[in-house]
XYZ file of C-alpha atoms in Angstrom:
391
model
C -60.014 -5.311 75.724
C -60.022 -7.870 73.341
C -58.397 -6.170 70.753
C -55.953 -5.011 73.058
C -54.675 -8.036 74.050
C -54.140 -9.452 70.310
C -52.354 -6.320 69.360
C -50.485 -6.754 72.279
C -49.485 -10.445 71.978
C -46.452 -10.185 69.516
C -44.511 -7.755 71.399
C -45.434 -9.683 75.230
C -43.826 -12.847 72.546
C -41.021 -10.766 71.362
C -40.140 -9.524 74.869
C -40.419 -13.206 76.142
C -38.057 -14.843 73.397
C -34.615 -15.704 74.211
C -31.610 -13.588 72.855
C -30.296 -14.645 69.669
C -27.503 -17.049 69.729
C -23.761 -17.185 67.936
C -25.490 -20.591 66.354
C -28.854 -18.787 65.461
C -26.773 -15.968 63.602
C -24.892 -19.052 61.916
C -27.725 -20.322 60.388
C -29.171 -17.544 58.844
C -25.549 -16.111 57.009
C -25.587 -15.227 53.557
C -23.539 -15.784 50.966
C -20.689 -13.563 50.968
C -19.324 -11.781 47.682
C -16.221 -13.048 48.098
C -17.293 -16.589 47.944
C -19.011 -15.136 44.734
C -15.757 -14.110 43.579
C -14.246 -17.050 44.438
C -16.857 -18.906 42.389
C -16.521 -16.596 39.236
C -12.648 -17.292 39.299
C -12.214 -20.770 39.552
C -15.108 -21.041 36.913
C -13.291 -18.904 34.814
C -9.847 -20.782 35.021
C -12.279 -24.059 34.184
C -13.744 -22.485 31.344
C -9.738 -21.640 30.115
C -9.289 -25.770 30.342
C -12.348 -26.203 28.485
C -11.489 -24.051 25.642
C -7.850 -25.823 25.225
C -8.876 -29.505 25.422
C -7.665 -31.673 23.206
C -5.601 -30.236 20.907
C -7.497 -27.227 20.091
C -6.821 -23.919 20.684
C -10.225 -22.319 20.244
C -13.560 -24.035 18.729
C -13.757 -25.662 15.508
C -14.882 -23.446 12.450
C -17.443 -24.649 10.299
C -18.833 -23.123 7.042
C -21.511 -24.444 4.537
C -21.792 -22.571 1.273
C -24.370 -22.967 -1.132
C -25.329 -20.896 -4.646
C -26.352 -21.548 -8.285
C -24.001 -22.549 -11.025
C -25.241 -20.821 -14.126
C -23.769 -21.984 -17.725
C -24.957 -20.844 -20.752
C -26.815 -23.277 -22.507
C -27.188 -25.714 -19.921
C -29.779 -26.161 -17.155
C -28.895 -24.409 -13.579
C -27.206 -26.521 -11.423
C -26.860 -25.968 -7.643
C -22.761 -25.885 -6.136
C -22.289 -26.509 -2.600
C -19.169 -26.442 0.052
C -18.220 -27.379 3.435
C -15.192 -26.109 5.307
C -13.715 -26.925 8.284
C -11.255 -25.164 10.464
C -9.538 -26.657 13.357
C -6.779 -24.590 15.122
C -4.378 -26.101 16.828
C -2.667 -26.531 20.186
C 0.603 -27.498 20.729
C 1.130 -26.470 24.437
C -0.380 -28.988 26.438
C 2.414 -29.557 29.055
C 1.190 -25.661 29.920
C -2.562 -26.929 29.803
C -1.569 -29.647 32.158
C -0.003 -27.629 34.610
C -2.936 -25.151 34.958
C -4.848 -28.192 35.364
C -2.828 -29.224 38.184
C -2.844 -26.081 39.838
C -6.079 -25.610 39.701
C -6.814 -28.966 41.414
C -5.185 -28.108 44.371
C -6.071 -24.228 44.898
C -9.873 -25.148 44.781
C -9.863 -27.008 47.817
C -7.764 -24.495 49.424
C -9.818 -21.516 47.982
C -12.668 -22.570 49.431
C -11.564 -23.102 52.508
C -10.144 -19.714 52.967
C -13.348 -18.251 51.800
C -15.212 -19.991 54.105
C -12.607 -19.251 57.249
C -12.859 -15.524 56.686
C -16.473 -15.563 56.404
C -16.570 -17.451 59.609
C -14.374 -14.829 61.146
C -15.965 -11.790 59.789
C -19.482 -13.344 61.152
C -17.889 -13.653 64.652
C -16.474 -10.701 64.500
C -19.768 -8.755 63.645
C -21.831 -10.556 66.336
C -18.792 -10.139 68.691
C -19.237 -6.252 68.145
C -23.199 -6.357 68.102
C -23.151 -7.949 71.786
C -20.640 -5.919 72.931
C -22.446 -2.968 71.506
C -25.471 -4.192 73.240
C -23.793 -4.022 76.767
C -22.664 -0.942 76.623
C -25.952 0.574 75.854
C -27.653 -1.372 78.201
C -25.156 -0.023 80.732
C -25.346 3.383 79.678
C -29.181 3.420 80.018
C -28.821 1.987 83.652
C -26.099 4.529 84.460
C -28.049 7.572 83.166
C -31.548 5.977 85.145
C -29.016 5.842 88.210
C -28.007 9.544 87.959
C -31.257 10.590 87.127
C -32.156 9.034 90.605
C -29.024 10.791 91.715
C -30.244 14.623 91.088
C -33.468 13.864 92.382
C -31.719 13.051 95.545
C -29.634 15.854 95.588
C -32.278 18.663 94.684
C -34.071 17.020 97.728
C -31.342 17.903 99.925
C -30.662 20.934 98.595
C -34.384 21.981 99.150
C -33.689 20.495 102.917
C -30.655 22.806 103.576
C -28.430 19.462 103.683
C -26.101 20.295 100.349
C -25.256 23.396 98.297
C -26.655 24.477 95.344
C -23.614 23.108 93.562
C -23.694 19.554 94.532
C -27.043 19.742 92.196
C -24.896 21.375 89.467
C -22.653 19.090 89.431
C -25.186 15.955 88.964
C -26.871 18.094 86.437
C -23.418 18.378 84.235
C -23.031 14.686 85.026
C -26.565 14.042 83.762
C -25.840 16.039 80.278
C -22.530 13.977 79.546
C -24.442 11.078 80.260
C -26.838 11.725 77.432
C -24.491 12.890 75.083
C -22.637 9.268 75.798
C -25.838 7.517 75.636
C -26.076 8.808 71.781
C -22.910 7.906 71.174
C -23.801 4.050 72.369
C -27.155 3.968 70.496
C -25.517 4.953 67.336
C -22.997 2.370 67.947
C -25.227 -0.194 68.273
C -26.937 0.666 65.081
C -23.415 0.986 63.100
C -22.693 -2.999 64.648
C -26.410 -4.386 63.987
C -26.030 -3.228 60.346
C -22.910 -4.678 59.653
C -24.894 -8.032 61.126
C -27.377 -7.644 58.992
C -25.353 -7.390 55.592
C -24.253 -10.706 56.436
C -26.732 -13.067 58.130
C -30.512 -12.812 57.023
C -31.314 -11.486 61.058
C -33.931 -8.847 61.350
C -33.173 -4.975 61.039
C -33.953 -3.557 64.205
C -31.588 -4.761 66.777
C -32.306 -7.803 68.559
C -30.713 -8.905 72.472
C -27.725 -11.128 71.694
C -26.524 -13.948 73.671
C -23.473 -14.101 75.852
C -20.563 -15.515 73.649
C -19.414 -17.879 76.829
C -16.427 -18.991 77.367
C -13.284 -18.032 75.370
C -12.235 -21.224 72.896
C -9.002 -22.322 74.320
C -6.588 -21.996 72.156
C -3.293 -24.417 72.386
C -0.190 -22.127 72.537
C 2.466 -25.140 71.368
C 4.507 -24.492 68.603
C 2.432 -21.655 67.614
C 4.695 -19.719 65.492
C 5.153 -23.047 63.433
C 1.655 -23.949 63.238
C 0.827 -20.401 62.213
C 2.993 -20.997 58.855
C 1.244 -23.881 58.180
C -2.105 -22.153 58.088
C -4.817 -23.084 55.336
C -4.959 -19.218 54.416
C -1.285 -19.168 54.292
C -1.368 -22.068 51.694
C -4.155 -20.650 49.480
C -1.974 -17.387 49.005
C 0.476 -19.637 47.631
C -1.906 -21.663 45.521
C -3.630 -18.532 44.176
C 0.131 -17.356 42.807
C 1.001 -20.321 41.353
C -2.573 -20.683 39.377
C -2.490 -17.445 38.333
C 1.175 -17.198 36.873
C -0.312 -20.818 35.166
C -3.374 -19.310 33.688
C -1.015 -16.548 32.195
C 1.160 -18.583 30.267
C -1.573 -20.891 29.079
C -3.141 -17.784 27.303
C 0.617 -16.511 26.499
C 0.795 -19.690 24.577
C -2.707 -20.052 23.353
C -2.165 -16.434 21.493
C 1.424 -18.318 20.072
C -0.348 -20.957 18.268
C -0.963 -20.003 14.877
C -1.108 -23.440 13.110
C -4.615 -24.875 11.984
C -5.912 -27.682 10.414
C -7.893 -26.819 7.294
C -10.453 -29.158 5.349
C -13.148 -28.795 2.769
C -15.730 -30.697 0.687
C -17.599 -29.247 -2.884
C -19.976 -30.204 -4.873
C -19.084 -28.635 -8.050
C -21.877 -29.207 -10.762
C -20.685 -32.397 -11.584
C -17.407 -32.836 -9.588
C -16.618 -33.455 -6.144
C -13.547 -31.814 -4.233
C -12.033 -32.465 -1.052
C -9.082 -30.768 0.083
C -7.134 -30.620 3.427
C -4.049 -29.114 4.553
C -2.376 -26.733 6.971
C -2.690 -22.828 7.578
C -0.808 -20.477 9.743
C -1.491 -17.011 10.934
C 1.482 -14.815 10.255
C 2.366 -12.544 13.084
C 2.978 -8.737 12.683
C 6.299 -7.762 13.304
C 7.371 -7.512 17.256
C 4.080 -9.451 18.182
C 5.868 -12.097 19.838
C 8.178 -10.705 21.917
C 5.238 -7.777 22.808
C 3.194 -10.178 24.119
C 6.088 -12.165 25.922
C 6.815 -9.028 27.934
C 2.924 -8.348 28.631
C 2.741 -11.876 30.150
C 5.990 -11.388 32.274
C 4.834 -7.850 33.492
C 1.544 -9.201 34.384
C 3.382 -12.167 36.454
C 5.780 -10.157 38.098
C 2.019 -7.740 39.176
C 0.137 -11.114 40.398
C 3.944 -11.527 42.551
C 3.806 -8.332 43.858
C 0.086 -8.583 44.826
C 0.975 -12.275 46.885
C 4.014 -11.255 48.549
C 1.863 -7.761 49.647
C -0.907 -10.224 50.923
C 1.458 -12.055 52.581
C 3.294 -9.720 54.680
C -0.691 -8.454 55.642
C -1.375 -12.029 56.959
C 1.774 -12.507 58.918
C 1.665 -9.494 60.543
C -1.668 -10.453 61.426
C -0.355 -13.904 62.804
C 2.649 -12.129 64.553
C -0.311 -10.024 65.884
C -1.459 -13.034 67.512
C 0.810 -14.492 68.705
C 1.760 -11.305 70.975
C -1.758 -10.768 72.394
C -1.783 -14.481 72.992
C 1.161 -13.829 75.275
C 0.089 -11.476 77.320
C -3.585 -12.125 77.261
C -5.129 -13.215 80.269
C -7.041 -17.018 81.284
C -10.331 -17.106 80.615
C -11.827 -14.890 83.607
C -15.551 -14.323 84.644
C -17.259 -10.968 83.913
C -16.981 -9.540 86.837
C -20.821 -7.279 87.864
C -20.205 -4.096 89.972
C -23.543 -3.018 89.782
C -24.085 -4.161 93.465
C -21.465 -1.649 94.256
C -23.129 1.027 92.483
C -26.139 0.406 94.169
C -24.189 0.590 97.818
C -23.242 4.431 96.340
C -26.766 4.919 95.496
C -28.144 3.669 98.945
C -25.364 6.012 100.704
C -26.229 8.929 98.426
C -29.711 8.822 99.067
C -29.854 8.408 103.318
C -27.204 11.419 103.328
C -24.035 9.396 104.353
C -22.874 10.334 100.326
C -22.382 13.806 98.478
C -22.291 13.833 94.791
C -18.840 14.911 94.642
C -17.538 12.379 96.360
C -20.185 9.712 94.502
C -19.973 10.793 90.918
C -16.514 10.048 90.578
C -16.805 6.351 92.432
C -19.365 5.914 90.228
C -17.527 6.842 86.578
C -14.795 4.906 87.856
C -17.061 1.002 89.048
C -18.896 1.733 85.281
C -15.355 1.941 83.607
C -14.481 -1.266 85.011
C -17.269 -2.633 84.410
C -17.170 -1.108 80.173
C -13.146 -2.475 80.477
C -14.142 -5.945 81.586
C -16.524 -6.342 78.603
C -14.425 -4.815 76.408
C -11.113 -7.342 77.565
C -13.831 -10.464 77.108
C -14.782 -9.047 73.964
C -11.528 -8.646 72.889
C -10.472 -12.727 74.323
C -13.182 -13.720 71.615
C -11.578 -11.559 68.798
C -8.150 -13.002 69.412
C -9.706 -16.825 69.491
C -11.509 -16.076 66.285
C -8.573 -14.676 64.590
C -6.405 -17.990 66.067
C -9.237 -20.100 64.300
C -9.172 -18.817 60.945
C -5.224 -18.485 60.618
C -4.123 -21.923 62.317
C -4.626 -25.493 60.739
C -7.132 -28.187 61.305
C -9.152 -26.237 64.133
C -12.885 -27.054 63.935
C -14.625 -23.585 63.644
């Protein structure tokens, strides 16, 4: 008995602890691959200011040479050299304004980053829960009809119904199941997208109601929308990336270097310094000129396409927003269903007139989830795309 009871404990504990929260889900999210991403490319455009500080284009070159000086008659002697190689870089009004540009996309980047994660999060738990209530009204609906053919075979055995009236609970019954699949495998499709971003456990867990919808101030929306943070980074992003071009368009155009060297030559000493320049092949220039301008006109193309994406998602919006309606109650017609059951089963009911009351209360019911659901997507989306809204 014991032994029982132990074993026992962790499920009684699992059963008794509360549904997981929005917050609790918060806490646990993990790093996203786009913030990754977003990582790996401002360190890379960092790294491309690094390499052109100063006025260097590249790294310094430095080369020690060493070997014996043999001369007939006299003792070996030992010659040494050290060269230095410092190529230059004459563009730094292009260094600058990556430098600029970079300082105000991080910020921006960032935030984006962080707003979409935020969003996707919501969105995943916001599908989970809403997975969650479906199933758990499914598996009340089919225990309902189950009840249902029970009741019916009864009166059929009684002489009260016609063999048909159980048919027709029993064709019921099978649709039932085949939608209770459907909402199981649902709920495991939602719970795994959860779990590739927050550290929750595999196996599905109860979720908390989301609440109340976030109000969301309708004034000057359109306006406010164009000022978004997401909006802004696009921008950013264009501008830092047509900048990072020509930096490396000009660092490929500097060909001048400094050039020094010291040697120890038996008994002398040389130092030399000067200038050297690489000698481009013919068409090099104006090759690589083109290349740069293609590859703008492509980073363009991509922000413009990226654009039109996130304004049709804040046009989008700002329609549902319209016509969506105040922040309403779920409304519970399970007391109803139960009033059909009751009626069904002292006689006053027949299936074919229940069944269909029945498919239509659990519709409503599956439609009024659904529209709160759907009040929480909309607020979500209204976070991430307008300004200075705490999330």
């Amino acid at each position: 008995m014991r032994t029982f009871l132990l074993g026992a404990l962790p499920c009684l504990l699992m059963a008794q602890a509360p549904p997981l929260s929005y917050d609790d889900v918060l806490k646990r999210v993990r790093t996203s691959p786009e913030q990754y991403r977003a990582d790996s490319l401002l360190a890379e455009r960092q790294l491309q200011l690094q390499e052109s500080r100063g006025f260097l284009r590249d790294g310094p070159t430095v080369a020690l040479l060493t070997g014996p000086r043999r001369t007939p008659g006299t003792p070996t002697t030992t010659d040494r050299s050290f060269d230095l190689d410092l190529p230059l870089f004459l563009s730094s009004k292009t260094r600058s304004e990556l430098e600029r540009s970079l300082g105000e996309a991080h910020p921006l980047i960032n935030e984006a980053v962080q707003r979409e994660g935020t969003l996707r999060l919501r969105t995943a738990y916001l599908n989970a829960w809403l997975a969650g209530r479906l199933l758990t009204l499914r598996q009340n609906d089919l225990a309902t009809v189950e009840r249902w053919l029970k009741a019916a075979q009864a009166r059929f055995e009684a002489g009260a119904d016609p063999a048909y009236q159980v048919s027709l609970v029993e064709g019921e019954l099978l649709k039932l199941q085949q939608d209770l699949d459907e909402a199981w495998a649902q709920e495991a499709r939602t719970w795994g997208t959860l779990v590739a971003l927050a550290d929750v456990p595999t196996a599905p867990l109860p979720l908390a109601d989301p609440g109340p919808v976030p109000v969301i101030p309708t004034v000057d929306l359109e306006r406010r929308l164009q000022e978004g943070p997401l909006r802004k980074t696009l921008f950013s992003l264009a501008d830092m990336e047509e900048r990072s071009l020509r930096l490396k368009e000009a660092q490929a155009l500097n060909r001048w270097s400094l050039r020094g060297s010291y040697a120890q030559e038996g008994d002398d000493k040389v130092t030399r310094f000067g200038l050297a320049v690489r000698l481009p092949r013919p068409g090099e220039g104006a090759s690589l000129r083109a290349h740069t301008e293609a590859q703008i006109r492509a980073s363009q193309g991509t922000a413009r396409q990226a654009l039109a994406e996130l304004d049709a998602r804040a046009l989008a919006a700002i329609s549902r927003i319209k016509v969506s309606p105040a922040n309403q109650p779920i409304p519970d017609f399970g007391k109803a269903i139960e009033a059909i059951s009751l009626r069904l089963q002292e006689g006053r009911e027949r299936p074919s007139d229940a069944l269909p009351i029945r498919r239509q209360l659990l519709e409503s019911q599956m439609a009024a989830l659904r529209r709160h659901h759907n009040q929480h997507l909309l607020a979500a989306e209204l976070q991430a795309l307008l300004p200075k809204v705490n999330l």
